[in-house]
Short mmCIF file of C-alpha atoms and ligand atoms in Angstrom, two decimals:
data_model
loop_
_atom_site.label_atom_id
_atom_site.label_comp_id
_atom_site.label_asym_id
_atom_site.label_seq_id
_atom_site.Cartn_x
_atom_site.Cartn_y
_atom_site.Cartn_z
CA MET H 1 354.09 156.54 104.57
CA ALA H 2 355.60 156.20 108.06
CA THR H 3 359.17 154.91 108.54
CA THR H 4 359.38 151.60 110.35
CA VAL H 5 361.93 150.70 113.01
CA SER H 6 363.58 148.18 110.71
CA ALA H 7 364.33 150.96 108.20
CA LEU H 8 366.33 152.99 110.73
CA ALA H 9 370.11 153.04 110.46
CA GLY H 10 372.24 151.72 113.29
CA PRO H 11 375.30 149.67 114.23
CA ARG H 12 375.50 146.20 112.74
CA PRO H 13 374.27 143.62 115.31
CA LEU H 14 376.03 140.30 116.00
CA PRO H 15 374.01 137.08 116.11
CA LEU H 16 372.33 136.43 119.51
CA VAL H 17 373.95 139.25 121.51
CA GLY H 18 373.23 142.03 119.01
CA ASN H 19 375.17 145.17 120.06
CA LEU H 20 375.24 144.28 123.76
CA ALA H 21 379.02 143.78 123.95
CA GLU H 22 379.79 147.20 122.45
CA PHE H 23 377.07 148.79 124.59
CA VAL H 24 378.39 147.56 127.94
CA ARG H 25 382.13 147.49 127.19
CA GLY H 26 384.08 149.82 129.49
CA GLN H 27 380.88 150.86 131.34
CA VAL H 28 380.39 153.93 129.15
CA SER H 29 377.09 153.07 127.43
CA HIS H 30 376.05 156.74 127.38
CA ARG H 31 379.12 157.64 125.30
CA VAL H 32 378.38 154.72 122.97
CA LEU H 33 374.86 156.11 122.44
CA ASP H 34 376.27 159.61 121.76
CA ARG H 35 378.64 158.09 119.23
CA TRP H 36 375.86 156.18 117.47
CA ALA H 37 373.75 159.36 117.33
CA ASP H 38 376.74 161.17 115.76
CA GLU H 39 377.21 158.38 113.22
CA PHE H 40 373.66 157.31 112.32
CA GLY H 41 371.61 160.45 113.00
CA PRO H 42 369.46 161.50 115.94
CA THR H 43 367.17 158.45 115.78
CA PHE H 44 368.82 155.06 115.30
CA ARG H 45 368.28 151.39 116.01
CA PHE H 46 370.39 148.79 117.82
CA ARG H 47 369.91 145.38 119.43
CA LEU H 48 370.46 144.34 123.05
CA GLY H 49 370.39 140.57 123.07
CA GLY H 50 367.23 139.63 121.20
CA SER H 51 365.47 143.00 121.54
CA ASP H 52 365.43 145.99 119.21
CA VAL H 53 365.95 149.34 120.93
CA ILE H 54 365.50 152.81 119.43
CA GLY H 55 367.99 155.44 120.54
CA THR H 56 366.83 158.98 119.98
CA ALA H 57 368.19 162.44 120.61
CA ASP H 58 365.48 164.05 118.46
CA PRO H 59 364.00 166.74 120.79
CA ALA H 60 360.54 166.33 119.21
CA ILE H 61 360.41 162.59 120.00
CA VAL H 62 362.07 162.95 123.40
CA ASP H 63 359.60 165.67 124.36
CA VAL H 64 356.50 163.64 123.44
CA ALA H 65 357.81 160.47 125.08
CA LEU H 66 358.52 162.28 128.34
CA ARG H 67 355.29 164.25 128.43
CA LYS H 68 352.84 161.55 127.39
CA ARG H 69 353.34 159.51 130.54
CA PRO H 70 351.89 157.54 132.10
CA ASP H 71 349.23 157.08 129.36
CA ALA H 72 351.24 156.50 126.18
CA PHE H 73 354.68 155.59 127.56
CA ARG H 74 355.88 153.68 130.62
CA ARG H 75 359.34 153.19 132.10
CA SER H 76 361.28 150.44 130.34
CA ALA H 77 360.13 147.12 131.83
CA ARG H 78 363.71 145.81 131.81
CA VAL H 79 364.71 148.57 134.26
CA SER H 80 361.51 148.57 136.33
CA ASP H 81 361.45 144.78 136.76
CA VAL H 82 364.99 144.69 138.12
CA ILE H 83 364.34 147.55 140.55
CA ASP H 84 360.97 146.12 141.65
CA GLU H 85 362.50 142.74 142.25
CA ILE H 86 365.13 144.28 144.55
CA ALA H 87 362.19 145.71 146.52
CA ALA H 88 362.47 149.38 145.58
CA HIS H 89 358.98 149.27 144.07
CA GLY H 90 358.11 152.90 144.68
CA VAL H 91 357.20 155.96 142.65
CA PHE H 92 360.11 155.51 140.18
CA THR H 93 358.81 152.18 138.86
CA ALA H 94 355.06 152.56 139.54
CA GLU H 95 352.68 153.10 136.63
CA ASP H 96 349.15 154.47 136.13
CA ASP H 97 346.96 155.00 139.21
CA LYS H 98 349.52 153.65 141.65
CA TRP H 99 352.09 156.10 140.26
CA ARG H 100 349.58 159.01 140.50
CA ARG H 101 349.02 158.33 144.22
CA LEU H 102 352.68 157.85 145.08
CA ARG H 103 353.81 160.78 142.96
CA LYS H 104 351.57 163.14 144.92
CA VAL H 105 353.24 162.20 148.20
CA ALA H 106 356.76 162.27 146.72
CA ALA H 107 356.25 165.69 145.11
CA GLN H 108 354.66 167.10 148.25
CA SER H 109 357.35 165.85 150.57
CA LEU H 110 360.06 167.42 148.40
CA ASN H 111 358.33 170.73 147.79
CA VAL H 112 359.76 174.08 148.83
CA ALA H 113 357.85 174.28 152.13
CA TYR H 114 359.06 170.85 153.23
CA LEU H 115 362.61 171.62 152.15
CA ARG H 116 362.55 174.69 154.38
CA GLN H 117 361.56 172.42 157.24
CA TYR H 118 364.31 169.89 156.46
CA PHE H 119 366.94 172.56 156.18
CA THR H 120 368.31 172.04 159.68
CA THR H 121 369.25 168.48 158.62
CA ILE H 122 371.07 169.82 155.56
CA THR H 123 372.91 172.43 157.65
CA MET H 124 373.86 169.87 160.29
CA VAL H 125 375.26 167.44 157.71
CA THR H 126 377.09 170.21 155.81
CA GLU H 127 378.73 171.35 159.07
CA ARG H 128 379.87 167.75 159.58
CA LEU H 129 381.39 167.68 156.08
CA LEU H 130 383.13 170.99 156.54
CA ARG H 131 384.70 169.92 159.85
CA GLN H 132 385.95 166.75 158.21
CA TRP H 133 387.59 168.64 155.35
CA GLU H 134 389.20 171.00 157.85
CA THR H 135 390.81 167.96 159.47
CA ALA H 136 391.94 166.70 156.05
CA ALA H 137 393.44 170.13 155.29
CA GLY H 138 395.41 169.88 158.53
CA SER H 139 396.71 166.37 157.87
CA GLY H 140 397.32 166.80 154.14
CA GLU H 141 395.57 163.50 153.41
CA SER H 142 394.17 162.81 149.95
CA ILE H 143 390.35 162.88 149.90
CA ASP H 144 388.33 160.35 147.89
CA VAL H 145 385.85 162.98 146.76
CA LEU H 146 383.10 160.69 145.45
CA ASP H 147 383.16 158.62 148.64
CA ARG H 148 382.81 161.78 150.76
CA MET H 149 380.00 163.13 148.61
CA MET H 150 378.15 159.81 148.76
CA ARG H 151 378.35 159.83 152.54
CA TYR H 152 377.15 163.45 152.57
CA THR H 153 374.11 162.81 150.36
CA LEU H 154 373.34 159.56 152.18
CA ASP H 155 373.22 161.42 155.50
CA VAL H 156 370.99 164.15 154.04
CA THR H 157 368.70 161.70 152.24
CA SER H 158 368.30 159.18 155.08
CA GLY H 159 367.34 162.10 157.34
CA LEU H 160 364.79 163.37 154.85
CA ALA H 161 363.48 159.98 153.75
CA MET H 162 363.02 158.39 157.16
CA GLY H 163 364.27 160.70 159.90
CA HIS H 164 367.28 158.45 160.50
CA ASP H 165 370.79 159.84 160.92
CA LEU H 166 373.14 157.23 159.45
CA ASN H 167 376.11 159.51 160.06
CA ALA H 168 377.94 157.91 157.17
CA LEU H 169 380.36 160.84 157.11
CA GLU H 170 381.80 160.08 160.53
CA ASN H 171 381.24 156.31 160.67
CA THR H 172 384.29 155.17 158.82
CA GLY H 173 383.97 151.46 159.68
CA GLU H 174 381.68 148.81 158.22
CA GLY H 175 377.97 149.57 158.32
CA LEU H 176 374.87 150.07 156.26
CA HIS H 177 376.33 153.35 154.97
CA SER H 178 379.20 151.42 153.39
CA ARG H 179 376.83 148.92 151.74
CA VAL H 180 374.18 151.27 150.24
CA PRO H 181 376.56 152.42 147.45
CA MET H 182 376.63 148.85 146.07
CA LEU H 183 372.94 149.02 145.13
CA PHE H 184 373.20 150.98 141.86
CA PRO H 185 376.04 148.87 140.46
CA ALA H 186 373.92 145.82 141.37
CA PHE H 187 370.94 147.25 139.43
CA SER H 188 373.19 147.94 136.50
CA ARG H 189 374.67 144.43 136.47
CA ARG H 190 371.19 142.90 136.46
CA ILE H 191 369.72 145.29 133.87
CA ASN H 192 372.55 144.44 131.46
CA ALA H 193 372.70 140.70 132.26
CA ALA H 194 372.04 138.46 129.27
CA PHE H 195 370.07 136.08 131.53
CA PRO H 196 368.40 136.57 135.00
CA TYR H 197 370.65 133.99 136.69
CA TRP H 198 369.88 135.35 140.23
CA ARG H 199 366.38 133.87 140.00
CA TYR H 200 367.98 130.43 139.92
CA VAL H 201 371.22 130.79 141.78
CA LYS H 202 372.43 133.53 144.16
CA LEU H 203 376.07 134.58 143.91
CA PRO H 204 377.80 136.19 146.92
CA GLN H 205 377.07 139.63 145.42
CA ASP H 206 373.33 138.77 145.25
CA ARG H 207 373.32 137.61 148.86
CA ARG H 208 375.05 140.86 149.89
CA LEU H 209 372.41 142.77 147.98
CA ASP H 210 369.56 140.93 149.76
CA GLY H 211 371.27 141.52 153.11
CA THR H 212 371.60 145.28 152.52
CA VAL H 213 367.97 145.60 151.44
CA GLY H 214 366.94 143.61 154.55
CA GLU H 215 368.92 145.98 156.79
CA ILE H 216 367.23 149.04 155.31
CA GLU H 217 363.87 147.32 155.65
CA ALA H 218 364.47 146.75 159.38
CA ILE H 219 365.25 150.46 159.93
CA VAL H 220 362.21 151.53 157.90
CA LYS H 221 359.92 149.20 159.88
CA GLU H 222 361.10 150.64 163.17
CA ARG H 223 360.77 154.21 161.89
CA PHE H 224 357.38 153.43 160.39
CA ALA H 225 356.00 152.36 163.76
CA GLN H 226 357.27 155.61 165.30
CA ALA H 227 355.87 157.63 162.38
CA ARG H 228 352.39 156.19 162.91
CA VAL H 229 352.48 157.22 166.57
CA ARG H 230 353.67 160.74 165.77
CA VAL H 231 351.14 161.36 163.02
CA ALA H 232 348.31 159.85 165.12
CA ALA H 233 349.26 162.35 167.85
CA GLY H 234 348.60 165.14 165.33
CA GLU H 235 352.27 166.00 164.69
CA PRO H 236 352.92 167.39 161.17
CA PRO H 237 355.04 165.02 159.00
CA SER H 238 358.72 165.82 159.42
CA ASN H 239 360.08 163.40 156.82
CA PHE H 240 359.00 161.45 153.74
CA LEU H 241 358.11 158.34 155.70
CA GLU H 242 355.78 160.33 157.95
CA ALA H 243 354.25 161.99 154.90
CA LEU H 244 353.42 158.51 153.60
CA VAL H 245 351.51 157.65 156.78
CA LYS H 246 348.69 160.06 156.07
CA PRO H 247 347.57 158.63 152.74
CA ILE H 248 347.86 155.19 154.29
CA GLU H 249 345.14 156.13 156.76
CA ASN H 250 342.81 157.36 154.02
CA GLU H 251 343.77 154.99 151.25
CA PRO H 252 344.12 151.40 152.30
CA GLY H 253 345.68 150.80 148.87
CA ILE H 254 349.14 151.87 150.14
CA THR H 255 350.61 148.89 151.91
CA ASP H 256 353.53 148.52 154.32
CA ASP H 257 355.40 146.98 151.44
CA GLU H 258 354.80 150.06 149.32
CA VAL H 259 355.94 152.31 152.13
CA PHE H 260 359.21 150.41 152.26
CA GLY H 261 359.55 150.47 148.47
CA ASN H 262 359.07 154.23 148.44
CA VAL H 263 361.46 155.04 151.22
CA LEU H 264 364.09 152.85 149.58
CA THR H 265 363.38 154.54 146.23
CA MET H 266 363.87 157.96 147.78
CA LEU H 267 367.09 156.86 149.44
CA LEU H 268 368.47 155.51 146.18
CA ALA H 269 367.20 158.28 143.91
CA GLY H 270 368.61 160.95 146.19
CA GLU H 271 372.05 159.55 146.82
CA ASP H 272 374.28 158.57 143.88
CA THR H 273 372.76 161.16 141.57
CA THR H 274 373.51 164.16 143.74
CA SER H 275 376.84 162.87 145.04
CA SER H 276 378.25 162.41 141.53
CA THR H 277 377.09 165.88 140.52
CA ALA H 278 378.69 167.49 143.58
CA ALA H 279 381.90 165.47 143.09
CA TRP H 280 382.18 166.56 139.43
CA ALA H 281 381.59 170.18 140.48
CA LEU H 282 384.58 170.03 142.85
CA HIS H 283 386.67 168.38 140.11
CA TYR H 284 385.90 171.18 137.66
CA LEU H 285 386.74 173.83 140.28
CA ALA H 286 390.08 172.13 140.89
CA GLU H 287 390.77 172.19 137.13
CA ASN H 288 389.50 175.76 136.64
CA PRO H 289 390.97 178.13 139.25
CA ASP H 290 389.26 181.17 137.69
CA VAL H 291 385.85 179.51 138.22
CA HIS H 292 386.86 178.50 141.75
CA GLU H 293 387.72 182.13 142.49
CA LYS H 294 384.32 183.34 141.26
CA VAL H 295 382.44 180.76 143.38
CA ARG H 296 384.47 181.87 146.39
CA ALA H 297 383.85 185.58 145.78
CA GLU H 298 380.11 184.93 145.51
CA ALA H 299 380.11 182.88 148.74
CA ASP H 300 381.95 185.69 150.56
CA GLU H 301 379.38 188.19 149.38
CA VAL H 302 376.24 186.11 150.04
CA LEU H 303 377.28 184.42 153.30
CA GLY H 304 379.21 187.30 154.87
CA ASP H 305 380.27 186.14 158.33
CA GLN H 306 377.92 183.11 158.31
CA ARG H 307 379.78 179.83 158.02
CA LEU H 308 376.91 178.10 156.19
CA PRO H 309 373.64 179.01 154.52
CA THR H 310 370.86 178.45 157.04
CA ASP H 311 367.82 178.62 154.74
CA PRO H 312 366.93 177.78 151.12
CA GLY H 313 366.55 181.49 150.29
CA THR H 314 370.27 182.09 150.93
CA VAL H 315 371.18 179.10 148.76
CA GLY H 316 368.97 180.59 146.04
CA ARG H 317 371.26 183.64 146.01
CA LEU H 318 374.31 181.49 145.18
CA LYS H 319 373.60 181.95 141.47
CA TYR H 320 377.10 181.34 140.21
CA ALA H 321 377.45 178.12 142.25
CA GLU H 322 374.13 176.98 140.74
CA ALA H 323 375.47 177.82 137.26
CA VAL H 324 378.47 175.58 138.02
CA VAL H 325 376.05 172.77 138.94
CA ASN H 326 374.07 173.26 135.70
CA GLU H 327 377.26 173.21 133.66
CA VAL H 328 378.27 169.97 135.41
CA LEU H 329 374.86 168.46 134.62
CA ARG H 330 375.31 169.46 130.96
CA LEU H 331 378.77 167.93 130.57
CA ARG H 332 378.42 165.05 133.06
CA PRO H 333 374.70 164.26 133.37
CA VAL H 334 374.22 161.44 135.88
CA ALA H 335 371.22 160.07 133.98
CA PRO H 336 372.15 160.81 130.35
CA TYR H 337 369.45 158.57 128.89
CA LEU H 338 366.06 157.29 130.04
CA GLY H 339 364.46 154.03 128.96
CA VAL H 340 360.75 154.11 128.09
CA GLU H 341 358.32 151.78 126.32
CA THR H 342 355.31 152.51 124.14
CA LYS H 343 351.97 151.41 125.65
CA HIS H 344 350.20 151.23 122.29
CA ASP H 345 350.91 151.54 118.55
CA MET H 346 351.68 155.13 117.53
CA THR H 347 353.36 157.30 114.90
CA LEU H 348 355.80 159.95 116.13
CA GLY H 349 356.82 162.38 113.40
CA ASP H 350 357.07 159.91 110.53
CA LEU H 351 358.24 156.98 112.66
CA PHE H 352 355.82 154.12 113.35
CA LEU H 353 356.30 152.49 116.77
CA ALA H 354 354.48 149.31 117.70
CA GLU H 355 353.21 148.71 121.25
CA GLY H 356 356.03 147.54 123.53
CA THR H 357 358.85 149.29 121.59
CA THR H 358 361.75 150.32 123.85
CA LEU H 359 363.26 153.78 123.37
CA PHE H 360 366.36 155.18 125.02
CA LEU H 361 365.85 158.94 125.19
CA LEU H 362 369.12 160.91 125.04
CA THR H 363 367.88 163.81 127.13
CA SER H 364 370.83 166.15 126.92
CA TYR H 365 372.81 165.03 123.86
CA GLY H 366 371.94 168.27 122.06
CA ALA H 367 373.33 170.33 124.95
CA ARG H 368 376.75 168.89 124.12
CA ARG H 369 376.34 169.21 120.33
CA ASP H 370 374.14 172.26 119.61
CA THR H 371 376.77 174.93 118.91
CA ALA H 372 374.15 177.63 118.25
CA ARG H 373 372.67 177.44 121.75
CA PHE H 374 375.79 176.15 123.49
CA PRO H 375 378.84 177.78 121.82
CA ASP H 376 382.08 175.82 122.44
CA PRO H 377 380.01 172.97 123.88
CA ASP H 378 383.04 171.01 125.12
CA GLN H 379 384.19 173.89 127.32
CA PHE H 380 383.30 174.13 131.00
CA ARG H 381 381.79 177.61 131.09
CA PRO H 382 379.27 178.19 133.92
CA SER H 383 378.68 181.80 132.84
CA ARG H 384 376.61 180.52 129.87
CA TRP H 385 373.79 179.88 132.36
CA LEU H 386 373.79 183.44 133.69
CA ASP H 387 373.12 185.55 130.61
CA GLY H 388 369.62 184.13 129.99
CA ALA H 389 370.54 182.75 126.55
CA VAL H 390 370.07 179.12 127.62
CA LYS H 391 367.36 177.85 129.89
CA THR H 392 367.44 175.05 132.40
CA GLU H 393 364.86 172.31 131.91
CA ALA H 394 364.23 173.00 128.23
CA LEU H 395 365.27 170.43 125.67
CA PRO H 396 367.95 169.65 124.62
CA PHE H 397 368.90 169.95 128.30
CA ALA H 398 366.76 167.76 130.56
CA PRO H 399 369.09 166.18 133.14
CA PHE H 400 366.13 165.76 135.51
CA GLY H 401 363.79 164.38 132.83
CA ASN H 402 360.64 166.24 131.86
CA GLY H 403 356.86 166.10 131.89
CA PRO H 404 354.76 164.57 134.68
CA ARG H 405 357.54 162.24 135.87
CA PHE H 406 360.11 165.02 136.06
CA CYS H 407 362.49 164.43 139.03
CA PRO H 408 360.71 165.63 142.18
CA GLY H 409 364.09 165.87 143.95
CA ARG H 410 365.50 168.52 141.59
CA ASN H 411 365.30 171.41 144.06
CA LEU H 412 366.87 169.36 146.84
CA ALA H 413 369.63 168.17 144.50
CA ILE H 414 370.43 171.71 143.31
CA ILE H 415 370.44 172.93 146.92
CA GLU H 416 372.80 170.18 148.11
CA ALA H 417 375.21 170.45 145.15
CA SER H 418 375.25 174.27 145.28
CA ILE H 419 375.91 174.35 149.04
CA VAL H 420 378.74 171.83 148.82
CA THR H 421 380.32 173.66 145.87
CA SER H 422 380.05 177.04 147.48
CA VAL H 423 381.01 176.21 151.07
CA LEU H 424 383.99 173.98 150.19
CA ALA H 425 385.28 176.34 147.49
CA ARG H 426 385.10 179.19 149.97
CA ALA H 427 387.05 177.40 152.69
CA PHE H 428 389.71 175.50 150.74
CA ASP H 429 392.16 175.51 147.86
CA PHE H 430 391.92 172.27 145.88
CA ILE H 431 394.98 170.37 144.67
CA PRO H 432 394.17 167.53 142.21
CA ASP H 433 395.72 164.20 143.20
CA HIS H 434 396.13 161.94 140.15
CA THR H 435 398.14 159.24 141.96
CA ALA H 436 395.35 156.69 141.35
CA GLY H 437 395.17 157.57 137.63
CA PRO H 438 393.27 160.09 135.50
CA VAL H 439 389.71 161.04 136.46
CA GLU H 440 387.33 159.04 134.26
CA GLU H 441 383.62 158.31 134.15
CA ARG H 442 381.66 155.06 134.40
CA MET H 443 378.01 154.19 133.94
CA ALA H 444 376.43 151.84 136.49
CA PHE H 445 372.75 152.82 136.34
CA THR H 446 373.96 156.40 136.84
CA VAL H 447 377.22 157.98 135.65
CA PHE H 448 379.89 158.63 138.27
CA PRO H 449 383.54 159.78 138.32
CA THR H 450 386.42 157.43 139.15
CA ASN H 451 389.86 158.26 140.59
CA LEU H 452 388.63 161.63 141.79
CA HIS H 453 390.98 162.57 144.61
CA LEU H 454 391.85 166.00 145.96
CA ARG H 455 394.12 167.36 148.62
CA VAL H 456 392.80 170.47 150.27
CA ARG H 457 394.52 173.42 151.89
CA ALA H 458 392.87 176.02 154.11
CA ARG H 459 392.30 179.11 151.99
CA ALA H 460 395.25 181.49 152.20
C1 LIG G 501 371.62 165.69 140.54
C2 LIG G 501 370.72 164.94 141.14
C3 LIG G 501 369.57 164.23 140.45
C4 LIG G 501 369.40 163.96 139.12
C5 LIG G 501 370.30 164.33 137.95
C6 LIG G 501 368.13 163.26 139.00
C7 LIG G 501 367.60 162.83 137.81
C8 LIG G 501 366.39 162.17 137.69
C9 LIG G 501 365.83 161.73 136.45
C10 LIG G 501 366.46 161.91 135.08
C11 LIG G 501 364.65 161.12 136.73
C12 LIG G 501 363.67 160.52 135.72
C13 LIG G 501 362.73 161.64 135.31
C14 LIG G 501 361.78 161.29 134.20
O1 LIG G 501 361.47 160.10 134.01
O2 LIG G 501 361.34 162.23 133.47
C15 LIG G 501 364.45 161.19 138.15
C16 LIG G 501 363.35 160.67 138.81
C17 LIG G 501 363.20 160.69 140.18
N1 LIG G 501 364.04 161.32 141.09
FE1 LIG G 501 365.74 162.30 140.68
N2 LIG G 501 367.59 163.11 140.25
C18 LIG G 501 368.42 163.70 141.17
C19 LIG G 501 368.22 163.80 142.53
C20 LIG G 501 367.11 163.33 143.20
C21 LIG G 501 366.88 163.51 144.62
C22 LIG G 501 367.78 164.29 145.57
C23 LIG G 501 365.70 162.86 144.91
C24 LIG G 501 364.98 162.71 146.22
C25 LIG G 501 365.53 162.67 147.40
C26 LIG G 501 365.19 162.31 143.66
C27 LIG G 501 364.03 161.59 143.55
C28 LIG G 501 363.52 161.11 142.35
C29 LIG G 501 362.29 160.33 142.25
C30 LIG G 501 361.39 159.91 143.42
C31 LIG G 501 362.08 160.08 140.88
C32 LIG G 501 360.94 159.31 140.24
C33 LIG G 501 359.86 160.28 139.73
C34 LIG G 501 358.67 159.61 139.03
O3 LIG G 501 358.84 158.54 138.44
O4 LIG G 501 357.59 160.20 139.05
N3 LIG G 501 366.08 162.62 142.66
N4 LIG G 501 365.53 161.84 138.73
#
């Protein structure tokens, strides 16, 4: 006989709020889930407000839940509703046929051929970053690493998503670039709110959110009009927005609203995720000089007298830098759990799940606990990815998800994070600056580092 959800072990819930307070306290919900998995076993139960949630790190369940989409599982409605309401109703939140259509365009516009085409944008933005760090090395100023990485990924992603150069790296004043980073924390606040107050009353933070979304919408509208003209003139799509124009001509189902939702989705999905990963990579290099030295030696060998990689093939040869990025994603995954919901009654293993059950899938818990496949799992050891013993994108290591909704931006993310790691490590020595306090992590829709400051010195 199948086990029911109510028979699963889990933390004791409080009346009304359940385990919400413990879950959100300190903004480290991913660590709370890890702790519950340690204490109650790989599949456990807890309550957020009035709803039961299953947490699971069981690779068999995680694998089925990720692969059987969109037919048997959908994204958690709690997450999708909040994102949709903010207007980012694109491929991330779409389901069924709408998702199939949008996914095709998203996957195509991030495929290897397109990335080759976009590479000049990546090179241009990386050159900008490098020049800025050279200035910082000269002045001795302390660099807010996450802020710099966010500006870097925002510049790359806004170029790729809509052909617009925000130049967030050099625009240090107020502007859209300084407001985009508030979007994820706003999602997080709403997803974890006990009550959707913003539907009844808008606080200043909600008005700021609406204003930022409106600003992006205005840029997208202007770019959209230009994209239509270019594509009608027979020009090949040079960014995601232009790639969306083609299906719009053939499929009247994709509306202007959906175009906006998708461009916004791409902007959001591509920014905080990659910037946190790159920032953590630089942190680990600063803390591990031997690893820094290896990244530098590889960059010297692969790049020779080139200042920057100028094509994806060269980045592909930066194997050690990529191993650093994988090790960062293992220890500091930006999306450590994914929320899904069952679309009908089912039995997984011996667990019965009714339609509408929410599961939080701990997609890389095992990669921090499985000592057979990941010896000394707490140690930062990039070389573990080079001997072939562990594989990327095989459970229990799925930082980009898995199955048909696997992150279509993975290649771009690995390229960006590897370039930043390699090029900056080659040019500079890193000196950790703990004046603001110890480096910590926080979860606000994605996980990011706090207090991550470095001083840099031109390489001796
Ligand atoms: C280190 C960087 C990144 C990480 C860790 C990451 C992680 C993820 C994860 C875990 C998912 C959910 C996958 C699933 O449900 O199975 C996802 C979805 C997605 N990601 Fe990424 N991502 C990153 C960078 C990017 C970039 C650079 C882009 C594009 C510019 C991007 C675009 C998307 C999109 C469009 C989806 C939705 C896919 C769908 O629902 O079909 N991501 N990402």
